[in-house]
PDB file of C-alpha atoms in Angstrom:
ATOM      1  CA  MET A1456      -0.030  -0.032   0.002  1.00 80.00           C
ATOM      2  CA  SER A1457       1.384   3.416  -0.967  1.00 74.00           C
ATOM      3  CA  ILE A1458       0.700   6.297   1.507  1.00 78.00           C
ATOM      4  CA  LYS A1459       1.537   9.923   0.702  1.00 86.00           C
ATOM      5  CA  TYR A1460       0.901  13.059   2.825  1.00 88.00           C
ATOM      6  CA  ALA A1461      -1.591  15.341   0.908  1.00 90.00           C
ATOM      7  CA  HIS A1462      -2.343  18.520   2.698  1.00 93.00           C
ATOM      8  CA  THR A1463      -3.038  20.475   5.844  1.00 91.00           C
ATOM      9  CA  ASN A1464      -6.451  22.323   6.062  1.00 90.00           C
ATOM     10  CA  ILE A1465      -7.183  25.742   7.746  1.00 91.00           C
ATOM     11  CA  VAL A1466     -10.797  26.679   8.264  1.00 88.00           C
ATOM     12  CA  ALA A1467     -10.942  30.354   7.611  1.00 90.00           C
ATOM     13  CA  LYS A1468     -13.264  33.194   8.461  1.00 90.00           C
ATOM     14  CA  ASP A1469     -12.272  34.883   5.192  1.00 94.00           C
ATOM     15  CA  TRP A1470     -10.484  32.426   2.755  1.00 96.00           C
ATOM     16  CA  ARG A1471      -9.435  35.004   0.259  1.00 98.00           C
ATOM     17  CA  ARG A1472      -7.847  37.299   2.845  1.00 97.00           C
ATOM     18  CA  LEU A1473      -6.052  34.318   4.568  1.00 96.00           C
ATOM     19  CA  THR A1474      -4.878  33.005   1.181  1.00 98.00           C
ATOM     20  CA  ASP A1475      -3.440  36.412   0.313  1.00 98.00           C
ATOM     21  CA  PHE A1476      -1.581  36.454   3.607  1.00 98.00           C
ATOM     22  CA  TYR A1477       0.099  33.102   2.984  1.00 97.00           C
ATOM     23  CA  VAL A1478       0.990  34.133  -0.594  1.00 98.00           C
ATOM     24  CA  LYS A1479       2.440  37.461   0.475  1.00 98.00           C
ATOM     25  CA  VAL A1480       4.412  36.297   3.646  1.00 97.00           C
ATOM     26  CA  PHE A1481       5.405  32.773   2.746  1.00 97.00           C
ATOM     27  CA  ASP A1482       5.526  32.845  -0.973  1.00 96.00           C
ATOM     28  CA  CYS A1483       2.849  30.081  -1.180  1.00 96.00           C
ATOM     29  CA  LYS A1484       1.387  29.728  -4.712  1.00 96.00           C
ATOM     30  CA  PRO A1485      -2.288  29.059  -5.572  1.00 97.00           C
ATOM     31  CA  VAL A1486      -3.144  25.705  -7.107  1.00 95.00           C
ATOM     32  CA  PHE A1487      -6.197  26.246  -9.357  1.00 94.00           C
ATOM     33  CA  PRO A1488      -9.007  25.816  -9.699  1.00 95.00           C
ATOM     34  CA  GLU A1489     -10.494  27.422  -6.675  1.00 96.00           C
ATOM     35  CA  ARG A1490     -12.729  25.044  -4.862  1.00 95.00           C
ATOM     36  CA  ASP A1491     -16.449  25.513  -4.726  1.00 96.00           C
ATOM     37  CA  LEU A1492     -17.979  22.477  -3.020  1.00 93.00           C
ATOM     38  CA  SER A1493     -21.637  21.804  -2.634  1.00 95.00           C
ATOM     39  CA  GLY A1494     -24.363  19.111  -2.905  1.00 95.00           C
ATOM     40  CA  LYS A1495     -25.452  16.022  -1.222  1.00 96.00           C
ATOM     41  CA  TRP A1496     -22.091  14.393  -1.646  1.00 94.00           C
ATOM     42  CA  ILE A1497     -20.236  16.995   0.492  1.00 91.00           C
ATOM     43  CA  GLU A1498     -23.001  17.148   3.073  1.00 88.00           C
ATOM     44  CA  LYS A1499     -22.558  13.339   3.439  1.00 90.00           C
ATOM     45  CA  VAL A1500     -18.606  13.754   3.671  1.00 88.00           C
ATOM     46  CA  THR A1501     -18.755  16.618   6.199  1.00 84.00           C
ATOM     47  CA  ASN A1502     -21.894  15.464   7.982  1.00 84.00           C
ATOM     48  CA  ILE A1503     -23.270  19.075   7.726  1.00 83.00           C
ATOM     49  CA  ASP A1504     -26.562  19.808   6.202  1.00 89.00           C
ATOM     50  CA  ASN A1505     -26.792  22.439   3.374  1.00 93.00           C
ATOM     51  CA  VAL A1506     -23.016  22.955   3.531  1.00 90.00           C
ATOM     52  CA  SER A1507     -20.941  24.674   0.909  1.00 93.00           C
ATOM     53  CA  ILE A1508     -17.292  25.100   0.973  1.00 92.00           C
ATOM     54  CA  LYS A1509     -15.146  27.723  -0.871  1.00 96.00           C
ATOM     55  CA  GLY A1510     -11.365  27.877  -0.906  1.00 96.00           C
ATOM     56  CA  ILE A1511      -8.099  27.022  -2.647  1.00 97.00           C
ATOM     57  CA  HIS A1512      -4.943  24.874  -2.212  1.00 96.00           C
ATOM     58  CA  LEU A1513      -1.504  26.599  -1.886  1.00 97.00           C
ATOM     59  CA  THR A1514       1.775  25.035  -2.727  1.00 96.00           C
ATOM     60  CA  LEU A1515       4.191  25.322   0.163  1.00 95.00           C
ATOM     61  CA  PRO A1516       7.428  27.046  -0.166  1.00 94.00           C
ATOM     62  CA  GLY A1517      10.173  24.455  -1.368  1.00 93.00           C
ATOM     63  CA  TYR A1518       7.587  22.184  -3.032  1.00 93.00           C
ATOM     64  CA  ASP A1519       6.234  22.168  -6.539  1.00 87.00           C
ATOM     65  CA  ALA A1520       3.422  19.658  -6.455  1.00 84.00           C
ATOM     66  CA  GLY A1521       2.579  19.214  -2.799  1.00 85.00           C
ATOM     67  CA  PRO A1522       1.889  18.749  -0.112  1.00 93.00           C
ATOM     68  CA  THR A1523      -0.355  21.811  -0.082  1.00 95.00           C
ATOM     69  CA  LEU A1524      -1.963  24.065   2.416  1.00 95.00           C
ATOM     70  CA  GLU A1525      -5.702  23.957   2.013  1.00 93.00           C
ATOM     71  CA  ILE A1526      -7.625  27.007   3.015  1.00 94.00           C
ATOM     72  CA  PHE A1527     -11.430  26.521   3.202  1.00 93.00           C
ATOM     73  CA  GLN A1528     -14.357  28.627   4.292  1.00 92.00           C
ATOM     74  CA  TYR A1529     -17.503  26.889   5.392  1.00 91.00           C
ATOM     75  CA  TYR A1530     -21.035  28.100   4.781  1.00 90.00           C
ATOM     76  CA  PRO A1531     -22.805  28.181   7.064  1.00 84.00           C
ATOM     77  CA  GLU A1532     -19.978  29.205   9.311  1.00 81.00           C
ATOM     78  CA  ASN A1533     -19.178  27.802  12.755  1.00 74.00           C
ATOM     79  CA  PRO A1534     -17.538  30.467  14.745  1.00 67.00           C
ATOM     80  CA  GLU A1535     -16.891  28.138  17.712  1.00 65.00           C
ATOM     81  CA  ARG A1536     -13.035  28.059  17.770  1.00 59.00           C
ATOM     82  CA  HIS A1537     -10.587  26.914  20.353  1.00 55.00           C
ATOM     83  CA  PRO A1538      -8.626  29.800  22.072  1.00 54.00           C
ATOM     84  CA  SER A1539      -5.226  30.625  20.521  1.00 55.00           C
ATOM     85  CA  ASN A1540      -3.050  28.523  22.704  1.00 52.00           C
ATOM     86  CA  ILE A1541       0.011  26.672  21.695  1.00 51.00           C
ATOM     87  CA  SER A1542      -0.636  23.730  23.999  1.00 48.00           C
ATOM     88  CA  TYR A1543      -4.250  23.031  22.739  1.00 60.00           C
ATOM     89  CA  GLN A1544      -4.579  19.420  21.994  1.00 54.00           C
ATOM     90  CA  GLY A1545      -5.066  18.930  18.225  1.00 65.00           C
ATOM     91  CA  PHE A1546      -3.548  20.919  15.402  1.00 70.00           C
ATOM     92  CA  GLY A1547      -0.898  23.162  17.088  1.00 77.00           C
ATOM     93  CA  HIS A1548       0.857  25.092  14.365  1.00 88.00           C
ATOM     94  CA  ILE A1549       2.449  25.160  10.947  1.00 92.00           C
ATOM     95  CA  ALA A1550       6.176  25.761  10.599  1.00 92.00           C
ATOM     96  CA  PHE A1551       8.327  27.527   8.022  1.00 94.00           C
ATOM     97  CA  VAL A1552      12.134  27.440   7.688  1.00 93.00           C
ATOM     98  CA  VAL A1553      13.277  30.809   6.519  1.00 94.00           C
ATOM     99  CA  ASP A1554      16.662  32.534   5.838  1.00 94.00           C
ATOM    100  CA  ASN A1555      15.946  35.508   8.206  1.00 96.00           C
ATOM    101  CA  VAL A1556      13.414  35.036  10.952  1.00 95.00           C
ATOM    102  CA  GLU A1557      13.136  38.741  11.970  1.00 97.00           C
ATOM    103  CA  GLU A1558      12.536  39.864   8.335  1.00 96.00           C
ATOM    104  CA  VAL A1559       9.704  37.272   7.894  1.00 96.00           C
ATOM    105  CA  LEU A1560       8.177  38.184  11.290  1.00 97.00           C
ATOM    106  CA  ASN A1561       8.165  41.824  10.303  1.00 97.00           C
ATOM    107  CA  LYS A1562       6.543  41.016   7.009  1.00 97.00           C
ATOM    108  CA  LEU A1563       3.937  38.795   8.751  1.00 97.00           C
ATOM    109  CA  ILE A1564       3.079  41.728  11.089  1.00 98.00           C
ATOM    110  CA  GLU A1565       2.840  44.170   8.052  1.00 98.00           C
ATOM    111  CA  CYS A1566       0.412  41.761   6.455  1.00 98.00           C
ATOM    112  CA  GLY A1567      -1.934  41.575   9.430  1.00 98.00           C
ATOM    113  CA  GLY A1568      -0.417  38.821  11.628  1.00 97.00           C
ATOM    114  CA  LYS A1569       1.038  39.259  15.043  1.00 96.00           C
ATOM    115  CA  LYS A1570       3.758  38.043  17.271  1.00 96.00           C
ATOM    116  CA  TYR A1571       2.818  35.247  19.593  1.00 92.00           C
ATOM    117  CA  GLY A1572       5.903  34.664  21.803  1.00 89.00           C
ATOM    118  CA  ALA A1573       9.484  35.976  22.126  1.00 94.00           C
ATOM    119  CA  LEU A1574      12.018  35.473  19.277  1.00 95.00           C
ATOM    120  CA  GLU A1575      14.751  33.351  20.759  1.00 93.00           C
ATOM    121  CA  LYS A1576      18.103  31.710  19.848  1.00 94.00           C
ATOM    122  CA  LYS A1577      19.093  28.425  21.188  1.00 91.00           C
ATOM    123  CA  GLU A1578      22.315  26.467  20.648  1.00 92.00           C
ATOM    124  CA  TYR A1579      22.067  22.850  20.338  1.00 89.00           C
ATOM    125  CA  GLU A1580      25.539  21.183  20.340  1.00 86.00           C
ATOM    126  CA  SER A1581      24.830  18.595  17.554  1.00 87.00           C
ATOM    127  CA  LEU A1582      22.362  20.549  15.492  1.00 88.00           C
ATOM    128  CA  GLY A1583      23.562  24.158  15.341  1.00 92.00           C
ATOM    129  CA  VAL A1584      21.865  27.337  16.450  1.00 94.00           C
ATOM    130  CA  LEU A1585      17.984  27.597  16.181  1.00 93.00           C
ATOM    131  CA  THR A1586      16.372  31.025  15.795  1.00 95.00           C
ATOM    132  CA  VAL A1587      12.708  30.715  16.415  1.00 94.00           C
ATOM    133  CA  VAL A1588       9.496  32.713  17.054  1.00 95.00           C
ATOM    134  CA  TYR A1589       5.864  31.802  17.190  1.00 92.00           C
ATOM    135  CA  ALA A1590       3.363  34.086  15.498  1.00 95.00           C
ATOM    136  CA  GLU A1591      -0.233  34.199  14.431  1.00 94.00           C
ATOM    137  CA  ASP A1592      -1.859  34.777  10.983  1.00 96.00           C
ATOM    138  CA  PRO A1593      -4.625  37.296  10.697  1.00 96.00           C
ATOM    139  CA  GLU A1594      -7.100  34.663  12.070  1.00 93.00           C
ATOM    140  CA  GLY A1595      -5.212  33.453  14.984  1.00 91.00           C
ATOM    141  CA  ASN A1596      -3.588  30.283  13.511  1.00 91.00           C
ATOM    142  CA  ILE A1597      -0.195  29.774  15.055  1.00 90.00           C
ATOM    143  CA  ILE A1598       2.820  29.715  12.822  1.00 93.00           C
ATOM    144  CA  GLU A1599       6.434  28.901  13.735  1.00 91.00           C
ATOM    145  CA  ILE A1600       9.161  30.765  11.899  1.00 93.00           C
ATOM    146  CA  GLN A1601      12.660  29.234  12.309  1.00 93.00           C
ATOM    147  CA  ASN A1602      16.101  29.061  10.948  1.00 94.00           C
ATOM    148  CA  TRP A1603      18.933  26.703  11.747  1.00 91.00           C
ATOM    149  CA  LYS A1604      22.652  27.653  11.381  1.00 92.00           C
ATOM    150  CA  LYS A1605      25.560  25.285  11.746  1.00 84.00           C
TER     151      LYS A1605
END
């Protein structure tokens, strides 16, 4: 049996705005067509009556054909969300390795995100120096921005 990782999904309040954020800050690329899912089949899959879903997949930096980041918005919306807490059980965060952590953090803030915790450097004897910060996208999803130097 062949198994291959496909995508990570973020349920958005405003899928177009959140897509624009990940394109601008992390150089993700849209994978067309945009998704517009509705009908009995998706109601059965999601177990939500009268649901429709709009959104898109984005290529992740460093990859051409996947895995992707899937940004979907559900109608009707379900505003019940867990609080933004790094230790919440379930999906915790998405991480990006970048050349310059401070530069990407500044760009993230300029594009509507915000810093979550302190930017820190930690030396690991066998791995090198980790520069890392947690931040939030405009909808409160947590992002780790990191860099490793030997």
